[in-house]
Coordinates of C-alpha atoms in Angstrom, one line a residue:
M429 CA 5.4 -13.3 -0.5
C430 CA 2.3 -11.6 -1.8
T431 CA 2.6 -7.8 -2.2
V432 CA 5.9 -6.1 -3.1
T433 CA 6.9 -2.6 -4.0
F434 CA 10.2 -1.2 -5.3
I435 CA 10.8 2.5 -4.8
P436 CA 14.0 4.3 -5.7
A437 CA 15.2 7.4 -3.9
R438 CA 18.2 9.6 -4.3
D439 CA 20.8 7.5 -2.7
R440 CA 18.9 4.3 -1.9
V441 CA 16.2 1.9 -2.9
F442 CA 13.3 0.6 -0.9
L443 CA 12.1 -3.0 -1.4
T444 CA 9.1 -3.8 0.8
S445 CA 7.1 -7.0 1.0
N446 CA 3.8 -8.0 2.7
R447 CA 3.8 -11.7 3.6
D448 CA 0.3 -13.2 3.4
E449 CA 0.2 -16.6 5.0
K450 CA -2.0 -19.1 6.6
L451 CA -2.2 -18.4 10.3
R452 CA -1.6 -22.0 11.3
R453 CA 1.9 -21.8 9.7
S454 CA 4.7 -21.4 12.2
P455 CA 5.8 -17.8 12.8
A456 CA 9.0 -16.8 11.0
L457 CA 12.2 -16.0 12.8
P458 CA 13.1 -12.2 12.8
P459 CA 15.8 -11.0 10.5
A460 CA 19.4 -12.1 11.2
V461 CA 22.7 -12.2 9.4
Y462 CA 23.8 -15.7 8.4
P463 CA 27.1 -16.8 6.8
F464 CA 26.8 -18.5 3.4
A465 CA 29.3 -19.8 0.9
T466 CA 29.6 -16.5 -1.0
G467 CA 29.2 -14.1 2.0
N468 CA 26.8 -13.0 4.6
L469 CA 23.1 -12.9 4.0
L470 CA 20.4 -11.0 5.8
F471 CA 16.9 -12.4 6.0
P472 CA 13.9 -13.5 8.1
K473 CA 13.8 -17.2 8.3
D474 CA 10.8 -19.4 7.6
A475 CA 10.6 -21.6 10.7
Q476 CA 9.1 -24.5 8.8
A477 CA 11.2 -24.9 5.7
G478 CA 14.3 -22.8 6.7
G479 CA 14.1 -20.6 3.6
T480 CA 12.8 -17.0 3.2
W481 CA 10.8 -14.7 0.9
I482 CA 13.2 -11.7 1.1
A483 CA 17.0 -11.4 1.5
A484 CA 20.0 -9.2 0.9
H485 CA 23.6 -10.2 0.3
E486 CA 26.7 -8.3 1.5
N487 CA 27.6 -7.8 -2.1
G488 CA 24.7 -5.3 -2.4
Q489 CA 22.1 -7.4 -4.2
A490 CA 18.6 -8.0 -2.9
I491 CA 15.8 -10.3 -3.8
V492 CA 12.1 -10.8 -3.0
F493 CA 9.8 -13.6 -4.0
L494 CA 6.1 -13.7 -4.7
N495 CA 4.1 -17.0 -5.0
G496 CA 3.0 -17.9 -8.6
G497 CA 4.1 -17.0 -12.1
F498 CA 1.5 -15.4 -14.3
E499 CA -1.7 -17.0 -13.1
K500 CA -3.0 -19.0 -10.3
H501 CA -1.8 -22.6 -10.6
I502 CA -2.9 -25.9 -9.1
P503 CA -0.1 -27.1 -6.8
E504 CA 1.4 -30.4 -8.0
P505 CA 3.4 -31.8 -5.0
P506 CA 5.8 -33.3 -4.1
Y507 CA 8.2 -30.5 -5.1
R508 CA 11.9 -31.0 -5.1
K509 CA 12.6 -28.0 -2.9
S510 CA 10.7 -25.2 -1.3
R511 CA 10.7 -21.8 -3.1
G512 CA 12.2 -20.2 0.0
L513 CA 15.3 -22.4 -0.3
V514 CA 15.5 -21.7 -4.0
L515 CA 15.6 -18.0 -3.1
L516 CA 18.7 -18.6 -0.9
D517 CA 20.3 -20.6 -3.7
L518 CA 19.9 -17.6 -6.0
V519 CA 21.1 -14.9 -3.7
D520 CA 24.0 -17.0 -2.4
S521 CA 25.9 -16.0 -5.6
A522 CA 27.8 -13.2 -7.2
N523 CA 24.7 -12.3 -9.3
A524 CA 21.2 -13.6 -8.5
Y525 CA 19.9 -12.7 -12.0
T526 CA 22.5 -14.9 -13.8
S527 CA 21.9 -17.6 -11.2
F528 CA 18.2 -17.5 -12.1
Q529 CA 19.1 -18.0 -15.8
S530 CA 21.3 -21.0 -15.1
I531 CA 19.6 -22.8 -12.2
S532 CA 17.5 -25.9 -12.7
L533 CA 13.9 -25.3 -11.6
H534 CA 12.6 -28.7 -12.4
Q535 CA 9.9 -29.7 -9.9
I536 CA 9.9 -26.3 -8.3
E537 CA 6.5 -24.6 -7.6
P538 CA 5.9 -21.4 -9.8
F539 CA 7.2 -18.1 -8.4
T540 CA 8.1 -14.5 -9.3
A541 CA 11.5 -13.2 -8.2
I542 CA 12.2 -9.5 -8.0
I543 CA 16.0 -9.1 -8.2
F544 CA 18.0 -5.9 -7.7
V545 CA 21.7 -6.3 -8.5
E546 CA 24.4 -3.9 -9.6
G547 CA 21.9 -1.1 -9.9
Q548 CA 19.6 -3.1 -12.3
L549 CA 16.1 -4.4 -11.6
Y550 CA 14.8 -7.7 -13.0
E551 CA 11.4 -9.4 -12.9
C552 CA 12.1 -13.2 -13.2
R553 CA 9.1 -15.5 -13.4
W554 CA 9.0 -19.3 -13.3
D555 CA 5.6 -20.7 -14.5
G556 CA 6.4 -24.3 -13.7
R557 CA 7.7 -25.1 -17.2
Q558 CA 9.5 -22.1 -18.5
K559 CA 11.5 -19.1 -17.3
H560 CA 10.5 -15.5 -18.2
V561 CA 12.8 -12.5 -17.7
K562 CA 12.1 -8.8 -18.0
Q563 CA 14.4 -6.0 -17.1
L564 CA 12.6 -3.0 -15.6
P565 CA 13.7 0.6 -15.1
A566 CA 15.3 0.8 -11.7
T567 CA 14.7 4.6 -11.7
E568 CA 10.9 4.1 -11.5
P569 CA 8.7 2.7 -8.8
H570 CA 6.9 -0.7 -9.3
I571 CA 4.3 -2.8 -7.5
W572 CA 3.5 -6.6 -7.7
S573 CA 0.7 -8.7 -6.2
S574 CA 0.8 -12.5 -6.0
V575 CA -1.3 -14.1 -8.7
T576 CA -2.1 -17.0 -6.4
L577 CA -4.2 -14.7 -4.1
Y578 CA -5.3 -11.8 -6.3
D579 CA -7.1 -11.9 -9.7
A580 CA -6.4 -9.4 -12.5
E581 CA -9.2 -7.1 -11.4
V582 CA -7.9 -6.8 -7.9
I583 CA -4.3 -6.5 -9.0
G584 CA -5.4 -3.6 -11.3
K585 CA -7.1 -1.9 -8.4
R586 CA -4.0 -2.3 -6.2
N587 CA -1.9 -0.8 -9.0
S588 CA -4.2 2.2 -9.1
W589 CA -3.9 2.7 -5.3
F590 CA -0.1 2.7 -5.7
A591 CA -0.2 5.2 -8.5
Q592 CA -2.4 7.5 -6.5
W593 CA -0.3 7.2 -3.4
L594 CA 2.9 8.0 -5.5
Q595 CA 1.3 11.2 -6.7
Q596 CA 0.6 12.2 -3.1
N597 CA 4.0 11.1 -1.8
P598 CA 6.6 12.1 -4.4
E599 CA 9.4 11.9 -1.9
A600 CA 8.2 9.0 0.3
T601 CA 10.3 7.9 3.3
G602 CA 10.6 4.4 4.5
D603 CA 8.0 5.0 7.2
D604 CA 5.6 6.4 4.5
I605 CA 6.1 3.2 2.5
L606 CA 5.5 1.0 5.5
H607 CA 2.3 2.9 6.2
F608 CA 1.2 2.4 2.6
H609 CA 1.7 -1.4 3.0
Q610 CA -0.3 -1.6 6.2
F611 CA -3.2 0.8 5.7
T612 CA -4.0 1.1 2.0
G613 CA -7.3 -0.3 0.6
D614 CA -11.0 0.3 0.2
G615 CA -12.3 -1.6 3.3
D616 CA -12.4 -5.0 1.6
S617 CA -10.3 -7.0 4.0
H618 CA -9.9 -9.9 1.5
N619 CA -8.0 -7.7 -0.9
D620 CA -6.6 -4.7 1.0
L621 CA -2.8 -4.5 1.1
R622 CA -3.0 -5.7 4.7
M623 CA -5.5 -8.5 4.0
N624 CA -7.4 -10.9 6.3
R625 CA -9.5 -13.7 4.9
N626 CA -11.6 -14.8 7.9
G627 CA -8.6 -15.1 10.1
L628 CA -7.3 -18.1 8.1
M629 CA -5.1 -16.3 5.6
L630 CA -3.8 -12.9 6.5
T631 CA -0.9 -10.5 6.3
V632 CA 1.4 -11.7 9.0
S633 CA 4.4 -9.4 8.5
V634 CA 5.8 -6.5 6.5
T635 CA 9.5 -6.5 5.7
Q636 CA 11.4 -3.5 4.2
M637 CA 15.0 -3.5 2.9
V638 CA 16.7 -0.1 2.4
V639 CA 19.7 -0.7 0.2
T640 CA 22.4 1.9 -0.1
E641 CA 26.0 1.9 -1.3
D642 CA 27.3 1.0 2.1
S643 CA 24.7 -1.2 3.8
T644 CA 21.3 -2.9 3.8
H645 CA 18.9 -2.0 6.6
M646 CA 16.0 -4.4 7.2
Q647 CA 12.9 -3.5 9.2
Y648 CA 10.6 -6.3 10.0
L649 CA 7.1 -5.8 11.4
D650 CA 5.5 -8.8 13.1
L651 CA 1.9 -7.9 12.7
I652 CA 0.6 -10.9 14.7
N653 CA 2.5 -10.1 17.8
N654 CA 2.8 -6.4 17.1
R655 CA 6.6 -6.4 17.4
P656 CA 9.1 -4.5 15.2
Y657 CA 12.6 -5.8 14.6
T658 CA 15.6 -4.2 12.8
Q659 CA 18.8 -5.6 11.5
H660 CA 21.7 -4.2 9.6
L661 CA 24.1 -5.7 7.0
V662 CA 27.3 -3.8 6.2
L663 CA 28.2 -4.3 2.5
E664 CA 31.6 -5.9 1.7
K665 CA 33.2 -3.1 -0.3
T666 CA 35.3 -5.2 -2.6
M667 CA 32.2 -7.3 -3.4
A668 CA 30.0 -4.2 -3.9
G669 CA 32.4 -3.1 -6.5
R670 CA 33.8 -0.1 -4.6

């Protein structure tokens, strides 16, 4: 839930997320398709709370979470529900963006939701008190870093790495993007894209969604056990508006 990129291509979009987590946290379950009230959802499942940080719906929408709103906050538990379960509440709908606007987030820890729905891209932030929404151009690439782990200087440096990489990779493939997420940095293991802070907090996985008109393909790299997983979700054509 800590580094996310959105990269559009000719007939698809790539949403890729590095999950930075405490090593003592239980490993996530690899991606699977689960039936929900509004249709099938594809996501890796957090083994502790049962939620997730990244998911796709068979209606074609996709969502990724990052921890924190605009700045690092002091946690104030107990919270009413985990953010990973809030993500599932949002995506289990006809439109995750309108769900964000209407859902009550009282006693929910701050987060940033990146939502791709009906060809539109939204950055939705909850700062613990107020919602903030921004529509972004879905025809341009974007990068986000969690404000709970990276300060403004480091986020700016990561943005520069992304801009340089885009210049060198104008037609990047999914594998190119996964390589960027795993091997980009300047040798500072605390702040490289694949980070490691003394073995206590580190990048435990990279998840990529490739969203097309017909399907969402998810690739999940378990970096702790060095195991890749793939899963496929066929879009329900009537729900995808086709």
